[in-house]
Amino acid sequence: MIYCEKPIYCWAMVIIETAKELIEYLKIYRNKELGFVPTMGALHNGHLSLIDASLQANEITVCSIFVNPTQFNDTSDFDKYPRNFDKDIALLAERGCDVLFLPTLESMYQRESLLSFSFGALECVMEGAHRAGHFNGVALIVSKLFNIIKPSRVYFGQKDLQQCAIIQSLIKDLSYDIEFNMCPIIREGNGLAMSSRNQRLSESEKEEAKALFASLELTKTNLLSGKSIKEAVDLSKEYLKNNISFELEYLEVANAETLQEIDSIEQGQEYAICIAGFLGRVRLIDNIVFVG
Ligand code: PAF
């Protein structure tokens, strides 16, 4: 969809389509605190909570919407990723976002990039292990966006917990002068974590999907009551089998910082329980973080 070649004004929000124009436009805000919320669109209340957090702490908030092809290991997932640009623009403008960066593919990728990122053990588990090349694509696009926008603060959702760890690692290792903020998961009334992908679920699947959060809570309760990790995970797998037709990819208990699997729970340590798999053809992820 073509919007405009020049920045256009939608309520008080500026929409910019190319990196060159955005860099030029942001020069007027050079000495201001700038908050940045990167997204792939199909916005929901989870994204809007990131915008709110940025609006509260910064003088100007930039949101980007770009369905980034290099982070999809499955082309049909990329093709089917929901795109609702008109609705997204209205939501952002209404919320008070100052600038929307809606780049074209050509503006972000002039050529196939030769860069590759390695995040060591962090990318060898969970999403990294199941989606080959995913974090390379994420790190590439996020670095490009950071270089173009030069934010003071960035806002990412906890739902993509491993992505948060990867971006924090990227910020440290590339010496970006950026404050990283991870914002809590926003859930539907039944516990389902909000996600753009939920738009592809039927109403009955959305109801069924509440079992994912319930399985995470069950794992936590069983761990805190002294069950071993194997026992707690097995009980939750059984619960999933009985409550949802979910093709489970992983249900893991990990150290909340390194995301490496652990053998036992120690008091006072922070842990993450993470789940991923397919409900029908839609891939869903969720997690909870708790103290042992
Ligand atoms: O979390 C997402 O929506 C994407 O991975 C991100 C950070 C916008 C990069 O494309």
XYZ file of C-alpha atoms and ligand atoms in Angstrom:
302
model
C 0.000 0.000 0.000
C 1.372 3.422 -0.904
C 0.702 6.233 1.513
C 2.747 9.230 0.488
C 6.206 9.982 -0.775
C 6.698 12.859 1.636
C 5.872 12.886 5.330
C 2.124 13.239 5.665
C 0.249 14.496 8.676
C -2.337 12.270 10.293
C -3.804 14.066 13.321
C -0.587 15.157 14.990
C 1.375 12.082 13.885
C 3.928 12.251 11.114
C 4.257 9.194 8.855
C 7.579 8.712 7.118
C 8.420 6.037 4.569
C 12.153 6.178 3.971
C 15.214 6.049 6.210
C 16.665 9.114 4.510
C 13.595 11.240 5.229
C 13.361 10.001 8.816
C 17.009 10.838 9.555
C 16.418 14.327 8.126
C 13.157 14.793 10.038
C 14.573 13.658 13.399
C 17.342 16.281 13.230
C 14.914 18.762 14.820
C 14.684 16.458 17.861
C 18.429 15.849 18.203
C 18.625 17.094 21.795
C 15.341 15.579 22.938
C 14.702 12.315 24.773
C 13.417 9.966 22.091
C 11.538 6.742 22.840
C 11.291 4.052 20.168
C 8.847 1.158 19.828
C 9.698 -1.227 16.959
C 6.794 -3.365 15.734
C 5.640 -5.457 12.812
C 2.162 -3.915 12.979
C -1.215 -5.611 13.486
C -1.171 -3.626 16.693
C -2.968 -4.678 19.869
C -3.087 -3.469 23.465
C 0.312 -5.046 24.149
C 1.918 -2.726 21.566
C -0.114 0.225 22.805
C 1.193 -0.361 26.338
C 4.728 0.029 24.935
C 3.694 3.296 23.246
C 2.205 4.505 26.558
C 5.426 3.653 28.419
C 7.448 5.574 25.841
C 5.107 8.582 25.873
C 5.439 8.799 29.661
C 9.232 8.807 29.744
C 10.213 10.665 26.565
C 9.674 13.968 24.775
C 9.060 12.271 21.455
C 7.915 8.758 20.581
C 8.688 6.996 17.321
C 7.007 3.719 16.382
C 8.064 1.629 13.396
C 5.920 -0.848 11.508
C 7.852 -3.155 9.230
C 7.120 -6.813 8.580
C 10.735 -7.850 8.376
C 11.269 -10.670 5.857
C 14.723 -11.646 7.119
C 13.435 -12.855 10.495
C 10.910 -15.323 9.064
C 12.298 -18.809 8.560
C 9.028 -19.826 6.892
C 7.871 -17.785 3.879
C 4.223 -18.749 4.330
C 4.386 -17.379 7.905
C 5.703 -14.113 6.422
C 2.975 -14.035 3.753
C 0.244 -14.736 6.293
C 1.513 -12.318 8.936
C -1.469 -9.969 9.555
C -1.168 -6.518 7.992
C -3.675 -3.830 9.066
C -1.825 -0.622 8.282
C -4.858 1.715 8.179
C -6.122 0.495 11.540
C -2.601 0.664 13.021
C -2.166 4.262 11.880
C -5.469 5.260 13.485
C -4.575 3.499 16.767
C -1.141 5.129 16.984
C -2.404 8.603 16.128
C -5.185 8.308 18.676
C -2.708 7.156 21.340
C -0.498 10.215 20.777
C 2.474 8.640 18.990
C 4.537 11.433 17.385
C 6.178 9.701 14.437
C 5.387 6.496 12.573
C 8.170 5.020 10.471
C 6.529 2.841 7.846
C 9.453 1.976 5.610
C 9.347 0.310 2.261
C 11.257 -2.935 1.776
C 13.713 -1.167 -0.556
C 14.399 1.503 2.037
C 15.440 -1.070 4.645
C 17.230 -3.545 2.374
C 19.158 -2.085 -0.552
C 20.813 -5.465 -0.975
C 20.954 -8.864 0.678
C 22.991 -8.244 3.811
C 26.256 -10.126 4.277
C 26.319 -9.478 8.026
C 25.708 -12.251 10.468
C 25.247 -12.061 14.209
C 26.062 -14.665 16.790
C 24.645 -14.633 20.290
C 26.316 -17.807 21.523
C 24.353 -20.034 23.890
C 21.513 -17.503 24.032
C 20.458 -18.230 20.461
C 20.848 -22.008 20.711
C 17.751 -22.544 22.843
C 13.990 -22.148 22.414
C 13.125 -19.717 19.579
C 16.703 -19.731 18.305
C 16.753 -23.529 18.180
C 13.351 -23.795 16.470
C 13.551 -20.877 14.031
C 16.833 -21.016 12.138
C 18.145 -17.538 11.316
C 15.345 -15.788 13.194
C 17.511 -13.828 15.610
C 19.983 -12.943 12.886
C 17.122 -11.235 11.031
C 15.868 -9.570 14.217
C 19.335 -8.275 15.150
C 19.904 -6.983 11.629
C 16.662 -5.016 11.374
C 16.821 -3.746 14.955
C 20.417 -2.512 14.443
C 19.342 -0.729 11.265
C 16.415 0.896 13.094
C 18.604 1.930 16.055
C 21.138 3.490 13.671
C 18.458 5.409 11.780
C 16.406 6.539 14.790
C 19.128 6.859 17.475
C 16.667 6.456 20.357
C 17.389 7.292 23.996
C 15.068 4.509 25.186
C 13.545 1.457 23.519
C 10.498 -0.583 24.520
C 10.043 -4.298 23.883
C 7.398 -6.716 25.170
C 8.180 -9.557 27.588
C 6.149 -11.933 25.429
C 9.275 -12.215 23.247
C 11.483 -12.852 26.271
C 14.368 -14.334 24.291
C 14.231 -11.444 21.824
C 14.555 -9.094 24.819
C 17.706 -10.915 25.941
C 19.117 -10.817 22.391
C 18.478 -7.063 22.041
C 20.043 -6.356 25.438
C 23.084 -8.305 24.307
C 23.160 -6.351 21.021
C 22.971 -3.024 22.877
C 25.870 -4.015 25.172
C 28.121 -5.516 22.527
C 27.645 -2.741 19.957
C 27.875 0.001 22.649
C 24.544 1.573 21.764
C 23.802 4.405 24.185
C 20.226 3.193 24.619
C 18.168 2.387 27.711
C 16.373 -0.940 27.224
C 12.886 -1.371 28.699
C 11.020 -4.660 28.858
C 7.274 -4.164 29.399
C 4.936 -6.787 30.890
C 2.834 -9.146 28.784
C -0.723 -7.906 28.267
C -3.267 -10.726 28.389
C -6.841 -11.251 27.283
C -9.392 -11.826 30.071
C -8.892 -15.601 29.749
C -5.101 -15.351 30.114
C -4.146 -15.627 26.419
C -1.088 -13.432 25.788
C -1.912 -10.720 23.255
C -0.169 -11.283 19.943
C -0.639 -10.110 16.368
C -0.861 -13.774 15.424
C -4.032 -14.185 17.567
C -5.891 -12.471 14.712
C -5.479 -15.702 12.776
C -7.219 -17.769 15.487
C -10.943 -18.544 15.433
C -13.011 -17.551 18.469
C -13.049 -21.163 19.706
C -9.262 -21.444 19.259
C -8.799 -18.220 21.271
C -10.786 -19.819 24.062
C -8.819 -23.074 23.796
C -5.538 -21.125 23.841
C -6.116 -20.048 27.439
C -4.649 -23.462 28.309
C -1.163 -22.149 27.427
C -1.055 -19.583 30.232
C -2.779 -22.064 32.546
C -0.043 -24.625 31.793
C 2.654 -22.063 32.659
C 0.947 -21.240 35.952
C 0.553 -24.956 36.693
C 4.272 -25.539 36.086
C 5.141 -22.671 38.438
C 2.785 -23.912 41.171
C 4.179 -27.435 40.963
C 7.781 -26.217 41.035
C 7.125 -23.978 44.033
C 5.454 -26.847 45.844
C 8.670 -28.857 45.542
C 8.160 -31.013 42.435
C 11.212 -31.590 40.269
C 11.471 -29.814 36.927
C 10.801 -33.069 35.064
C 7.713 -33.837 37.170
C 6.332 -30.294 36.818
C 6.907 -30.183 33.049
C 5.426 -33.668 32.547
C 2.292 -32.723 34.516
C 1.864 -29.580 32.401
C 2.336 -31.548 29.180
C -0.399 -33.885 30.360
C -2.606 -30.888 31.144
C -2.013 -29.508 27.641
C -2.855 -32.857 26.041
C -6.192 -32.862 27.858
C -7.123 -29.234 27.230
C -5.853 -28.071 23.853
C -4.917 -29.615 20.515
C -1.513 -27.997 20.610
C 1.527 -29.208 18.717
C 4.059 -28.446 21.434
C 7.549 -27.390 20.340
C 8.926 -26.754 23.796
C 7.967 -26.169 27.408
C 11.114 -25.214 29.255
C 12.153 -23.949 32.646
C 15.200 -21.710 32.336
C 17.326 -19.171 34.136
C 15.452 -15.897 33.476
C 18.605 -14.053 32.422
C 20.633 -16.580 30.417
C 17.550 -18.560 29.264
C 19.549 -21.741 29.637
C 17.674 -24.783 30.952
C 18.235 -25.519 34.624
C 18.263 -28.704 36.711
C 16.687 -27.442 39.886
C 15.087 -24.385 41.458
C 17.014 -22.364 44.028
C 15.369 -20.000 46.458
C 15.560 -16.322 45.496
C 16.668 -16.955 41.874
C 14.617 -15.710 38.923
C 13.325 -18.275 36.432
C 11.349 -18.245 33.195
C 8.898 -20.874 32.024
C 8.541 -20.637 28.257
C 6.211 -22.382 25.849
C 5.851 -22.483 22.054
C 3.980 -24.525 19.498
C 1.222 -24.569 16.942
C -2.497 -24.217 17.470
C -3.722 -25.290 14.052
C -1.405 -23.396 11.683
C -0.717 -20.518 14.032
C 2.501 -20.497 16.029
C 2.066 -19.154 19.562
C 4.570 -18.399 22.312
C 4.163 -17.356 25.929
C 6.166 -17.217 29.148
C 6.070 -16.307 32.802
C 8.931 -15.163 35.007
C 8.979 -16.028 38.701
C 11.235 -16.134 41.726
C 12.110 -19.557 43.156
O 8.963 -8.122 18.010
C 8.773 -7.760 16.832
O 7.687 -7.347 16.445
C 9.924 -7.823 15.853
O 10.731 -8.924 16.090
C 10.763 -6.524 15.799
C 11.454 -6.257 17.117
C 9.861 -5.344 15.450
C 11.843 -6.638 14.730
O 11.289 -6.838 13.472
